[in-house]
PDB file of C-alpha atoms in Angstrom:
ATOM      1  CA  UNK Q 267      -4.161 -41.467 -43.742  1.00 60.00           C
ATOM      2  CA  UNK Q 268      -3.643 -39.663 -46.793  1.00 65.00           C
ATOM      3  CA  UNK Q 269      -6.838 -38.864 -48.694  1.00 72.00           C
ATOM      4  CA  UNK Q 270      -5.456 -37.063 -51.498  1.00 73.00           C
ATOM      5  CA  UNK Q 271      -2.582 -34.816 -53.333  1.00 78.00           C
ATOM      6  CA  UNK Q 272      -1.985 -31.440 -52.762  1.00 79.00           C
ATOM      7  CA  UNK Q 273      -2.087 -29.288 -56.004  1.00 79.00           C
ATOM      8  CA  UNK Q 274      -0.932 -25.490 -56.061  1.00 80.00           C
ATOM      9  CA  UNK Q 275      -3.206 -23.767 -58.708  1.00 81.00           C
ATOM     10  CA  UNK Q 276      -1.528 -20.768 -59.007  1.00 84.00           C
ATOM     11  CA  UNK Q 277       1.691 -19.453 -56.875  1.00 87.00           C
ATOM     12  CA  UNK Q 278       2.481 -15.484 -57.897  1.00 89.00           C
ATOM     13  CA  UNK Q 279       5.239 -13.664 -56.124  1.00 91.00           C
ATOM     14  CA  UNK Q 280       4.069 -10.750 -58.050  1.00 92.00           C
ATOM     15  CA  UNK Q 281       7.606 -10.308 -60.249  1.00 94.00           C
ATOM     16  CA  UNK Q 282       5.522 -10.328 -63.584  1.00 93.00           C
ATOM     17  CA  UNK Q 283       2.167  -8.737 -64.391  1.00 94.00           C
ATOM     18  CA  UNK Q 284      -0.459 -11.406 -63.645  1.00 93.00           C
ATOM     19  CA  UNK Q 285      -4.339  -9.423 -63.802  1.00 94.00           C
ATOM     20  CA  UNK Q 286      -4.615  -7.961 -60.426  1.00 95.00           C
ATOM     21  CA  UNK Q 287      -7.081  -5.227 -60.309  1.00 94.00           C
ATOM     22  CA  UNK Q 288      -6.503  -2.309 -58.339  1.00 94.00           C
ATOM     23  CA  UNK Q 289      -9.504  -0.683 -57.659  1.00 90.00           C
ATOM     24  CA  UNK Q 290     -13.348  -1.316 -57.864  1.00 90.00           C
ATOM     25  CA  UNK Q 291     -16.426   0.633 -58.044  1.00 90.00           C
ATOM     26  CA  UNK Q 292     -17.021   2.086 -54.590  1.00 91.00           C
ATOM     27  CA  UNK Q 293     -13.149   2.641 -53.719  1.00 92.00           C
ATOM     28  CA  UNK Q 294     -12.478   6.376 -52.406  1.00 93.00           C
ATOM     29  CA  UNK Q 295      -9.279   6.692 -50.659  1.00 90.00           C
ATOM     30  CA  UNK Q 296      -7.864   9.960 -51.181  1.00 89.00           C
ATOM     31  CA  UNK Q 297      -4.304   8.167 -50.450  1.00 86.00           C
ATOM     32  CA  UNK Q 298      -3.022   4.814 -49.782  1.00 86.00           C
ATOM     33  CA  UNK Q 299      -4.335   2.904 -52.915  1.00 91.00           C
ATOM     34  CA  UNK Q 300      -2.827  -0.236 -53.472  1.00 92.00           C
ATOM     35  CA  UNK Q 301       0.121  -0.119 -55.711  1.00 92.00           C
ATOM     36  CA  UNK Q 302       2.640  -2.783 -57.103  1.00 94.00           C
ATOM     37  CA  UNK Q 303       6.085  -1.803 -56.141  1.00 93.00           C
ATOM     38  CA  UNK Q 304       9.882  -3.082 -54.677  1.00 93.00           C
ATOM     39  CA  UNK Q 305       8.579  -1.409 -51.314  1.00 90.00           C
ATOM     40  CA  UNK Q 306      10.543   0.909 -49.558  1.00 87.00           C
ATOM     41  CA  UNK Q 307      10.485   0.354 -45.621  1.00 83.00           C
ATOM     42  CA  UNK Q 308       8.862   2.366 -42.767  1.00 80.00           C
ATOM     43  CA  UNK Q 309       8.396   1.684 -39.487  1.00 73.00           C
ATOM     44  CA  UNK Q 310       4.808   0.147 -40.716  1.00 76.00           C
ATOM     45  CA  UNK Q 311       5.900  -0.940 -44.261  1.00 78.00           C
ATOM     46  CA  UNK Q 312       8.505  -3.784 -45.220  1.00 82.00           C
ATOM     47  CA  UNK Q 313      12.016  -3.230 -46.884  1.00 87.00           C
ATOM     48  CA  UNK Q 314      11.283  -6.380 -48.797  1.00 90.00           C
ATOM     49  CA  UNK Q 315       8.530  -8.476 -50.189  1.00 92.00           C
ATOM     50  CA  UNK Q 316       8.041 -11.734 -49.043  1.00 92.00           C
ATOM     51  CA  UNK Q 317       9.523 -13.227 -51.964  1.00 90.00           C
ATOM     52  CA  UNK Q 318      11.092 -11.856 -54.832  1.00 90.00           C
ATOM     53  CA  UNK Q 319      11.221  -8.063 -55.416  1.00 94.00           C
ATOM     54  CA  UNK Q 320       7.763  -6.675 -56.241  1.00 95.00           C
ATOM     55  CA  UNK Q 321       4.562  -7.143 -53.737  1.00 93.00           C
ATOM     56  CA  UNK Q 322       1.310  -5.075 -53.088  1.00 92.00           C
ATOM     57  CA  UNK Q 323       1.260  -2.138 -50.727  1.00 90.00           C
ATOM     58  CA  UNK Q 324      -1.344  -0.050 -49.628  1.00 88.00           C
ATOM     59  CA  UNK Q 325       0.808   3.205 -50.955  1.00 83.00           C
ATOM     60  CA  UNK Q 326       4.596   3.719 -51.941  1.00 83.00           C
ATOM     61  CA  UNK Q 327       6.070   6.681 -49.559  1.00 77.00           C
ATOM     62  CA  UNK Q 328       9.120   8.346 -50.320  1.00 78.00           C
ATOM     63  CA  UNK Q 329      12.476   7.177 -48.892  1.00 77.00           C
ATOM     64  CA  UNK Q 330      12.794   9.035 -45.291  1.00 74.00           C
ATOM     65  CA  UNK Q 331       8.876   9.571 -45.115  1.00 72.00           C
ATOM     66  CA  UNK Q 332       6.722  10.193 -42.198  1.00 73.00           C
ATOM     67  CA  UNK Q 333       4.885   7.132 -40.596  1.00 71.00           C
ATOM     68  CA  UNK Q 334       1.757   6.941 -41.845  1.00 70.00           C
ATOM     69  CA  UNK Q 335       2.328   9.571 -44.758  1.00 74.00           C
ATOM     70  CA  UNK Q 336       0.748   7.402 -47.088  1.00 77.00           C
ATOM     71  CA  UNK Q 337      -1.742   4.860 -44.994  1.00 79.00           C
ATOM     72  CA  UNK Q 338      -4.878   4.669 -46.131  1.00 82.00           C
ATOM     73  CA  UNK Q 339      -7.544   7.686 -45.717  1.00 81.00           C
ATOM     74  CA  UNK Q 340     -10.626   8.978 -46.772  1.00 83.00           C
ATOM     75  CA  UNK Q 341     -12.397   5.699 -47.538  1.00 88.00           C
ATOM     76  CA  UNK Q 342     -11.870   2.192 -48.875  1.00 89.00           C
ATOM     77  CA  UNK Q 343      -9.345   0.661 -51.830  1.00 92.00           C
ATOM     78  CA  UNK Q 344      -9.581  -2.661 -52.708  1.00 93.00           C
ATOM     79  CA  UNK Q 345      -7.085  -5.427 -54.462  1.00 94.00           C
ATOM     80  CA  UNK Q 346      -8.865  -8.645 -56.685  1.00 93.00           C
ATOM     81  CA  UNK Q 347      -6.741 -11.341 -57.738  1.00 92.00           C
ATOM     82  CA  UNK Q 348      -7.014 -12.446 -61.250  1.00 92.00           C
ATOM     83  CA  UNK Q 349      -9.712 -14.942 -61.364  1.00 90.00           C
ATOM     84  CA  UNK Q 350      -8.526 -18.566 -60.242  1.00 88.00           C
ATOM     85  CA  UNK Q 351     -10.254 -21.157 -61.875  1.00 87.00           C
ATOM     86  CA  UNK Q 352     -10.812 -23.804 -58.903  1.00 85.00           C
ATOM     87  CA  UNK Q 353     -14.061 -25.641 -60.856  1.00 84.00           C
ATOM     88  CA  UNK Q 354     -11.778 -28.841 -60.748  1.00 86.00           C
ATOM     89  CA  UNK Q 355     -11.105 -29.318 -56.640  1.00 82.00           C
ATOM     90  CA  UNK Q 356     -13.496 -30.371 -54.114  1.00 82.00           C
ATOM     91  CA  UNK Q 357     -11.568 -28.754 -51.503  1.00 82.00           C
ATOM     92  CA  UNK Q 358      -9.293 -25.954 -51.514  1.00 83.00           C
ATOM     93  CA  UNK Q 359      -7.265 -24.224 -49.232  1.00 86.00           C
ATOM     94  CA  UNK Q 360      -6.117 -20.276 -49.842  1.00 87.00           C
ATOM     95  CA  UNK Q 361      -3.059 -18.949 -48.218  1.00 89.00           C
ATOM     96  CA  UNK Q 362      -1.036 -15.604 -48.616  1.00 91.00           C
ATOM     97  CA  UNK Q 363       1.488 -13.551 -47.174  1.00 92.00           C
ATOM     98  CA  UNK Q 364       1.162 -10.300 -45.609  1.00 90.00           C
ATOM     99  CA  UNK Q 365       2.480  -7.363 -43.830  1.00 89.00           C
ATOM    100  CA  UNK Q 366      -0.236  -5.231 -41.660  1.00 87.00           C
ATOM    101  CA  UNK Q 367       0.462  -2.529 -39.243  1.00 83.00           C
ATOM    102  CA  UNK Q 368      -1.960  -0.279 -37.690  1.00 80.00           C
ATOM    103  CA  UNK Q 369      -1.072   0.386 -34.404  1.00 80.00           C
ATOM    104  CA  UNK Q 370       0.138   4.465 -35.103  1.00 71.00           C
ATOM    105  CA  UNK Q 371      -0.227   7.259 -36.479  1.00 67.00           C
ATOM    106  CA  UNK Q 372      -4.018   9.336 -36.143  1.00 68.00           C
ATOM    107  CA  UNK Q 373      -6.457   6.531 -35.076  1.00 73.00           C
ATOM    108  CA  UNK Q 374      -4.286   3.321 -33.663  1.00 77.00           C
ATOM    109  CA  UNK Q 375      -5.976  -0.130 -34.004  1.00 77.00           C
ATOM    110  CA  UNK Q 376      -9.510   1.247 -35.751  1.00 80.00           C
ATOM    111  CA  UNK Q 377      -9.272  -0.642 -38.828  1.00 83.00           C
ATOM    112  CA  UNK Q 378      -8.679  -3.947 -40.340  1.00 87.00           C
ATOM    113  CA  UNK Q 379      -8.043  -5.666 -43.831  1.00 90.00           C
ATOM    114  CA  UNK Q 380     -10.841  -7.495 -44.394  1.00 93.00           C
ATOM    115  CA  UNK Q 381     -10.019 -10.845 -47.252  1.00 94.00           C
ATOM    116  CA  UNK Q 382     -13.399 -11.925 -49.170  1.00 94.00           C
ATOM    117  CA  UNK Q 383     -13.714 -14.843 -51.354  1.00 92.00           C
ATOM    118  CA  UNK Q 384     -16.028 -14.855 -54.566  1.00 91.00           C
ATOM    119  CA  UNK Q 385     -16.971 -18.411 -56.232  1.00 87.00           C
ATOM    120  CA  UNK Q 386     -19.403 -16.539 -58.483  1.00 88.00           C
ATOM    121  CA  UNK Q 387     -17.165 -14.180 -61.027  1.00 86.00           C
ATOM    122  CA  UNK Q 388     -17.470 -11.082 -58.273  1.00 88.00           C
ATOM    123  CA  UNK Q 389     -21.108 -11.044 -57.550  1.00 90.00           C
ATOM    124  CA  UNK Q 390     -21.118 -12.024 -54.025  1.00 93.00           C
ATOM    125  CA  UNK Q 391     -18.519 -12.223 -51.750  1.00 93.00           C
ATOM    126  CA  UNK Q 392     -17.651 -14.155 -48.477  1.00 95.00           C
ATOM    127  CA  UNK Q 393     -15.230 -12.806 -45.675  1.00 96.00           C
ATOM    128  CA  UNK Q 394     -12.068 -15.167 -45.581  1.00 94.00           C
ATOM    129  CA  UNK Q 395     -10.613 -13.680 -42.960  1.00 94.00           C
ATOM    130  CA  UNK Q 396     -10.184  -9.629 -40.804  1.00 95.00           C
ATOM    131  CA  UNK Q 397      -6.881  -8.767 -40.201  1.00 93.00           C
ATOM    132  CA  UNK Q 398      -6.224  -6.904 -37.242  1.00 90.00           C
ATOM    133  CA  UNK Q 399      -2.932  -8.024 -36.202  1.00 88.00           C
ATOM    134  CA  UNK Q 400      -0.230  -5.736 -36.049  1.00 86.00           C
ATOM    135  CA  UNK Q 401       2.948  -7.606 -37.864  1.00 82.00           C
ATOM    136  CA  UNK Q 402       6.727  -6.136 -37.562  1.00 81.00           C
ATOM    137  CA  UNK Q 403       7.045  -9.277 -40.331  1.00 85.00           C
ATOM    138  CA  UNK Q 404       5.498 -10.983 -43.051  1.00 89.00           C
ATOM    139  CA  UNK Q 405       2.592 -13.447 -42.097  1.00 90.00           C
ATOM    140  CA  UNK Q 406       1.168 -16.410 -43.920  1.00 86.00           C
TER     141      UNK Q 406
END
């Protein structure tokens, strides 16, 4: 039985600027801070983004770079969506794609990407989801 229509807020393959915020108070990664870029691919990184050219990474190596030459170290960095206004749904579902790899380099399989949700502008935050997975391909 159908109980209602499914409505896509907002859908951003990243191509144009759209408010993300790289960075928040607290952040201290000495490399491996989330950038927007056409990614170039590593044996942890993708050649492509999931769609379209431009997608998040967790630092841009250069072409023929080490594994792992620009993972994240030294602490924590942190990507917020633009805010999504969602005051009009009773239920919602989120979904994304991603790309996570941490199965090399100097400490295999000790960290995650952790995914929080915020209904309240930023002032608290819920865990969506902890990524631990290692992908060899985009996941949704």
């Amino acid at each position: 039985m159908k109980v209602g229509t499914q409505v896509i807020v907002v859908e951003d393959d990243l191509e144009v600027e759209s408010g993300w915020v790289v960075g928040v108070a607290g952040d201290d990664a000495t490399t491996g801070i989330w950038t927007r870029v056409n990614p170039i691919g590593t044996g942890a990184q993708p050649e492509n983004a999931a769609s379209g050219n431009l997608c998040f990474v967790t630092g841009q190596g250069p072409p023929g770079g080490s594994l792992g030459e620009n993972d994240i170290d030294g602490g924590f960095t942190t990507l917020v969506t633009p805010t999504i206004d969602t005051s009009d749904f009773d239920v919602m579902t989120v979904s994304f794609a991603y790309w996570y790899r941490n199965d090399a380099g100097a400490s295999p399989g000790e960290d995650s990407m952790q995914v929080e949700l915020s209904t309240d502008g930023g002032g608290n935050w819920s865990l969506l989801t902890d990524i631990s997975e290692n992908a060899t391909s985009w996941r949704i």
